[in-house]
CSV table of C-alpha atoms in Angstrom, one decimal:
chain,number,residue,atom,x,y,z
K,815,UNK,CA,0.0,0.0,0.0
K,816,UNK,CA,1.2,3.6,-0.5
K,817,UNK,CA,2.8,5.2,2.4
K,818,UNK,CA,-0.1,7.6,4.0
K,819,UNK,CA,0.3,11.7,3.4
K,820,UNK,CA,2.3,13.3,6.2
K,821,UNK,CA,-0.5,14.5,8.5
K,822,UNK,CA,1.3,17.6,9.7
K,823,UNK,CA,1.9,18.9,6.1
K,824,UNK,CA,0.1,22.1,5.7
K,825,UNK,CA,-3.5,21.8,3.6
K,826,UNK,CA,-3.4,25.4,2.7
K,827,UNK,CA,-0.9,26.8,0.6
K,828,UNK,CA,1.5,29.3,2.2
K,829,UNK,CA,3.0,32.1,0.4
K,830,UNK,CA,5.9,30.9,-1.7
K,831,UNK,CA,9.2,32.1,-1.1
K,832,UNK,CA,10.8,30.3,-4.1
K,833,UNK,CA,8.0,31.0,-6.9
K,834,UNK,CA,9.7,32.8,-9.7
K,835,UNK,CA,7.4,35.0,-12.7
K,836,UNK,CA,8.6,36.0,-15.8
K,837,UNK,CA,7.4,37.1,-19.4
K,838,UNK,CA,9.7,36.0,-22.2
K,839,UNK,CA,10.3,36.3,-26.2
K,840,UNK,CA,10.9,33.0,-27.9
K,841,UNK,CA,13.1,33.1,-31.3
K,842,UNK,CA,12.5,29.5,-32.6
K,843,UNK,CA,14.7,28.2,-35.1
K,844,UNK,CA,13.9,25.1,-37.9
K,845,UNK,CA,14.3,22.1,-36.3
K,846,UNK,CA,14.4,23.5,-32.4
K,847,UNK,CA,12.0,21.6,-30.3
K,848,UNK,CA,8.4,22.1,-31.0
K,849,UNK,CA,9.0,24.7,-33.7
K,850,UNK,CA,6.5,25.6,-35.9
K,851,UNK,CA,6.4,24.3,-39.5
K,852,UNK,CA,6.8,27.7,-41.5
K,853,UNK,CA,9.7,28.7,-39.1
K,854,UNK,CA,12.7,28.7,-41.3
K,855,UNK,CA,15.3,30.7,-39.6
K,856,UNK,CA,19.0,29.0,-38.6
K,857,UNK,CA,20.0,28.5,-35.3
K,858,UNK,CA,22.5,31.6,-35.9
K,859,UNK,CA,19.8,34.0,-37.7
K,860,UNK,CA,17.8,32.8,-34.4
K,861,UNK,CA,20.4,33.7,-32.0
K,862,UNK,CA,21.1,37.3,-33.6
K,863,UNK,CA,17.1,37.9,-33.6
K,864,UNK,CA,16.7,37.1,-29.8
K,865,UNK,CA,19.8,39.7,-29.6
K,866,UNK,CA,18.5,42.0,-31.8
K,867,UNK,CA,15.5,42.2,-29.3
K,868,UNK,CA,17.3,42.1,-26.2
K,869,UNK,CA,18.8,45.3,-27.0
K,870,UNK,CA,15.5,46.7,-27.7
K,871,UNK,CA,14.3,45.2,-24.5
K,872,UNK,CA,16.6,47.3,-22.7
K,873,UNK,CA,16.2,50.6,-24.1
K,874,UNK,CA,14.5,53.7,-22.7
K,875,UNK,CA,10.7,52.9,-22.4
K,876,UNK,CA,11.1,49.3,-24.3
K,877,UNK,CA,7.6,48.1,-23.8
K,878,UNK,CA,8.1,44.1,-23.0
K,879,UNK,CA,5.3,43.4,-23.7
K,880,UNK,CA,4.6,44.3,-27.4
K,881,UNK,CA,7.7,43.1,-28.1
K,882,UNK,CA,6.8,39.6,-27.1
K,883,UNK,CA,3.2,39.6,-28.9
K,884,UNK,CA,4.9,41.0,-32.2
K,885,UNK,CA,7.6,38.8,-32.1
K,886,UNK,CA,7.7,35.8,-30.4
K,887,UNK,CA,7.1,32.4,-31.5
K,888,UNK,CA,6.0,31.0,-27.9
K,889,UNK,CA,2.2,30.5,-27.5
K,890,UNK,CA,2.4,33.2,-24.7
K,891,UNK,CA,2.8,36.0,-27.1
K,892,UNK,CA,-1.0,37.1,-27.7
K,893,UNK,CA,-1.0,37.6,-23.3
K,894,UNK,CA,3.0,39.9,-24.2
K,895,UNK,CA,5.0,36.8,-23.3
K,896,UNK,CA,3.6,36.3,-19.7
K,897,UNK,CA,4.4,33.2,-18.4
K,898,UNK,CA,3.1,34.3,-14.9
K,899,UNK,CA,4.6,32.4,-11.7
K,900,UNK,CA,5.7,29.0,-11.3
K,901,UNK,CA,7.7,27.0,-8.8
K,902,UNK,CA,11.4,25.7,-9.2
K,903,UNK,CA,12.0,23.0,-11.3
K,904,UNK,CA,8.5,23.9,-13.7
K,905,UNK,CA,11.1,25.5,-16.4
K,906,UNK,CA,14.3,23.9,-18.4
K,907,UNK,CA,16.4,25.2,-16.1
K,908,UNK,CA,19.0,27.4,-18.3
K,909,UNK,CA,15.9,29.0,-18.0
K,910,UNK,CA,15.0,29.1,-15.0
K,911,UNK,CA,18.5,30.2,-13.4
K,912,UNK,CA,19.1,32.9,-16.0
K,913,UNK,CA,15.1,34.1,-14.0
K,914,UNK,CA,16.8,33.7,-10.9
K,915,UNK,CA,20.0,35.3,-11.6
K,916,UNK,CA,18.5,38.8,-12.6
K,917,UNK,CA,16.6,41.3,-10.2
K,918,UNK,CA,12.6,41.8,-10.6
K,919,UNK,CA,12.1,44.3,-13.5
K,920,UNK,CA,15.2,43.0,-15.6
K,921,UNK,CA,15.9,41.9,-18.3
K,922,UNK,CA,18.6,38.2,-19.0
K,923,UNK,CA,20.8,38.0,-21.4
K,924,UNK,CA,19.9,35.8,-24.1
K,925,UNK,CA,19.1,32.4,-22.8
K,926,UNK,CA,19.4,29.2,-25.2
K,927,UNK,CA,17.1,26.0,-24.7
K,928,UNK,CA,15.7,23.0,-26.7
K,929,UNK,CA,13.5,25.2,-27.5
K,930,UNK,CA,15.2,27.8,-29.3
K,931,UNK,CA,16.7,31.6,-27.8
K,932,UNK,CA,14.8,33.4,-25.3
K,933,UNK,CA,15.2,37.1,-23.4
K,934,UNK,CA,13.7,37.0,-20.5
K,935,UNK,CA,12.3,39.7,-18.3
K,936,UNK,CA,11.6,38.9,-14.6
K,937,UNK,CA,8.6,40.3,-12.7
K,938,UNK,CA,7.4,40.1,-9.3
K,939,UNK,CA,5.4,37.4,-8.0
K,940,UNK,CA,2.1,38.7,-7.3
K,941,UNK,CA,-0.3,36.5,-5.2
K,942,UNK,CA,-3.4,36.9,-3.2
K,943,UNK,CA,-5.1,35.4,-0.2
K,944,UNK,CA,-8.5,33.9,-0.3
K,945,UNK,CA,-11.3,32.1,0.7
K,946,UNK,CA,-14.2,30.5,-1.0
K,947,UNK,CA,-17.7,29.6,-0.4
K,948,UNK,CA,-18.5,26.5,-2.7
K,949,UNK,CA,-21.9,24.5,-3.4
K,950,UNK,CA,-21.2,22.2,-5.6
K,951,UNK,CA,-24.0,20.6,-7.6
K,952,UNK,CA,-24.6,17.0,-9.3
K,953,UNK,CA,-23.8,17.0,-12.8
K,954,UNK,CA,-21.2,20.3,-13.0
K,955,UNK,CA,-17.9,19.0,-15.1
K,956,UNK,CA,-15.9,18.5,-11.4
K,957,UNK,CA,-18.5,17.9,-9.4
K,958,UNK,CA,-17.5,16.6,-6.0
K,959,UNK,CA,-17.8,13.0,-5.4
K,960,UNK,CA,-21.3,12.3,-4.1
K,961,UNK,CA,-23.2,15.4,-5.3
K,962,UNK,CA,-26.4,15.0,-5.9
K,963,UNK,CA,-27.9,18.3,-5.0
K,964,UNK,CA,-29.3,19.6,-8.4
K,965,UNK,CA,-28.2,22.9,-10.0
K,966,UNK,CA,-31.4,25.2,-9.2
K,967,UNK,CA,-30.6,24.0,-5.6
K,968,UNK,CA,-27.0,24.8,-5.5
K,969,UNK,CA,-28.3,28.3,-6.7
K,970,UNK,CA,-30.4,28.8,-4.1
K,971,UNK,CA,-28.6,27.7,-1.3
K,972,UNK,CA,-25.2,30.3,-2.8
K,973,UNK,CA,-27.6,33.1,-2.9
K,974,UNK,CA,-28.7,32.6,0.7
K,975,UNK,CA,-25.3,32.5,1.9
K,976,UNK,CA,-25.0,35.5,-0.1
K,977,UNK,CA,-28.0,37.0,1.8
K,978,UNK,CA,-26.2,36.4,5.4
K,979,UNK,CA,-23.5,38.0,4.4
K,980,UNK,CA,-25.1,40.6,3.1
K,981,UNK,CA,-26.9,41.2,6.5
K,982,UNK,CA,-23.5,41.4,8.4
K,983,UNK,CA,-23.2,37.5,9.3
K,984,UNK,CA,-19.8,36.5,9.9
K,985,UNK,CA,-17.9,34.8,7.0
K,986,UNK,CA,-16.6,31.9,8.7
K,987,UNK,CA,-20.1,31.2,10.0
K,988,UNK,CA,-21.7,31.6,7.1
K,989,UNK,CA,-19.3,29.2,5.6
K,990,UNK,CA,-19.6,26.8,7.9
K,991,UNK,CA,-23.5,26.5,7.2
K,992,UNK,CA,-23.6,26.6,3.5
K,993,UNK,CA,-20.1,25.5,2.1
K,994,UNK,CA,-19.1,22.1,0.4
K,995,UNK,CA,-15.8,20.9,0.8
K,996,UNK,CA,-12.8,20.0,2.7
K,997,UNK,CA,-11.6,23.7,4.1
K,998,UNK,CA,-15.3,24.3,6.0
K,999,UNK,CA,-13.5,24.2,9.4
K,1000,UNK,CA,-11.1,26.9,8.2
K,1001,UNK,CA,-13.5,29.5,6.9
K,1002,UNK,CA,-12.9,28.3,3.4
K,1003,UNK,CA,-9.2,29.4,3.0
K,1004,UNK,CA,-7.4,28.4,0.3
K,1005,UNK,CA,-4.0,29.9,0.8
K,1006,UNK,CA,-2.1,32.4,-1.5
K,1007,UNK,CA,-1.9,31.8,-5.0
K,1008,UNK,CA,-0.3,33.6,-7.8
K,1009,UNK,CA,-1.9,34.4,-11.2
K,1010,UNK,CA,-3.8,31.4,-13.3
K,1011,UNK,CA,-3.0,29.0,-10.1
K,1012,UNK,CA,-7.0,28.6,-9.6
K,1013,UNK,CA,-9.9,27.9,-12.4
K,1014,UNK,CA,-9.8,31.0,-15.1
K,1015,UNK,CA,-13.5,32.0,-14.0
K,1016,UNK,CA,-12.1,32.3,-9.9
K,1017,UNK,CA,-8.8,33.7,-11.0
K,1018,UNK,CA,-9.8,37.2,-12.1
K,1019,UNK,CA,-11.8,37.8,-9.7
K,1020,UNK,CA,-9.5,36.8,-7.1
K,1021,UNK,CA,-7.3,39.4,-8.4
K,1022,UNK,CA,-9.8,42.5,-8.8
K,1023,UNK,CA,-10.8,41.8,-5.3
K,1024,UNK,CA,-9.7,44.8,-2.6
K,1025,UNK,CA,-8.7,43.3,0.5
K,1026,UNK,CA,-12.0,42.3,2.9
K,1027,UNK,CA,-14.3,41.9,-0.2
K,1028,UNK,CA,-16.3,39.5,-1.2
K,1029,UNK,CA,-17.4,38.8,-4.8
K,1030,UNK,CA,-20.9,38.1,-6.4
K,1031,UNK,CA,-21.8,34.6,-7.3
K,1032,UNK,CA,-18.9,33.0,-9.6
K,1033,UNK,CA,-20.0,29.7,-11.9
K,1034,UNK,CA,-17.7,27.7,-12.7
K,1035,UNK,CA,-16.8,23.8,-13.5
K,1036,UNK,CA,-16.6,22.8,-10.1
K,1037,UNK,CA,-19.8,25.0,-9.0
K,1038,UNK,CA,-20.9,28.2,-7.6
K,1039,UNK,CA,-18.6,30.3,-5.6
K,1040,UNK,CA,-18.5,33.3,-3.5
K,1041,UNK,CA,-14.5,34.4,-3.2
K,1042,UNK,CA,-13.4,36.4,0.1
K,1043,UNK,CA,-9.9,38.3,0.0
K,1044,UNK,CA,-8.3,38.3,2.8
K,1045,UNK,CA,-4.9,39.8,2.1
């Protein structure tokens, strides 16, 4: 049998001290891993590109951004490159220790992976702390094992915990009484996370949220939610 989860590891994620976030420009070359067909540039015409754009990455007012979603040839470059946070060892790591080797807000030299040439700039790892109010419902594409409370009565019973907020019940009260899942005890908390870490519909919200707010009703896969910041 598999060895049983360590019972004092924390359920709730802390605030990572490790996570790195980036945005970067990819100059692909034919054959470099995962290249697309039509790119037909030489591993040397890639190399001077990605240089090419470090320099203007660098320069006065160099907006990283556009640069990225005019010229790279990673999948990130319709969101300018963003590659948002992730923990060590998630990145090739010529990669990820040219992030790590450069102060938030600048720019790597020209990094070389399987991938192809990449400039690099390094941003601060935003993250938030929240708490949710869940009710799942039978039938929602993750609904928890067991549901079998139908969708008309999952709204209902989110928009009455939505009412006792509303008239100045406690949150953690209020998610004791109405909320499905494992974190009822604690209030709902589900520990800091960075950007596109929780399901795209909770994610920006979780991030427009001013610290002590609660959102409005959030669908999403899993069910309806109700999102508290707490820092």
């Amino acid at each position: 049998a598999a060895a049983a989860a360590n019972p004092d590891a924390p359920r709730i994620p802390a605030r990572s001290k490790d996570r790195l976030a980036a945005r970067h420009i990819l100059v692909a070359y034919a054959q470099a891993m995962k290249a697309k067909p039509e790119i037909t540039r030489t591993r040397e015409e890639a190399r001077a590109q990605a240089s090419t754009l470090r320099e203007a990455a660098v320069a006065p007012g160099a907006n990283f951004a556009a640069l990225a979603k005019k010229n790279s040839d990673d999948p990130t470059a319709s969101r300018g490159g963003d590659l948002g946070s992730f923990a060590p060892g998630k990145m090739v790591k010529a990669f990820e220790d040219a992030v790590g080797a450069v102060e938030v807000g600048e720019v790597t030299p020209v990094v070389e992976t399987t991938f192809g040439f990449h400039v690099i700039l390094r941003e601060a790892v935003v993250e938030v702390h929240c708490a949710q109010l869940m009710v799942g419902f039978a039938g929602a594409e993750r609904a928890l094992p067991g549901a079998t409370r139908s969708k008309e009565d999952a709204r209902k019973r989110i928009e009455a915990a939505k009412a006792d907020l509303a008239e100045g019940k406690p949150w953690e009260s209020v998610v004791r009484a109405y909320h499905d899942g494992p974190t009822k005890e604690d209030g709902g908390d589900l520990g800091w996370f960075a950007r596109r870490q929780l399901m795209p519909s909770l994610d920006e919200a979780a991030f427009e949220l001013d610290i002590g707010a609660t959102t409005d009703v959030i669908e999403s896969p899993a069910g309806f939610h109700l999102l508290h910041r707490l820092e």
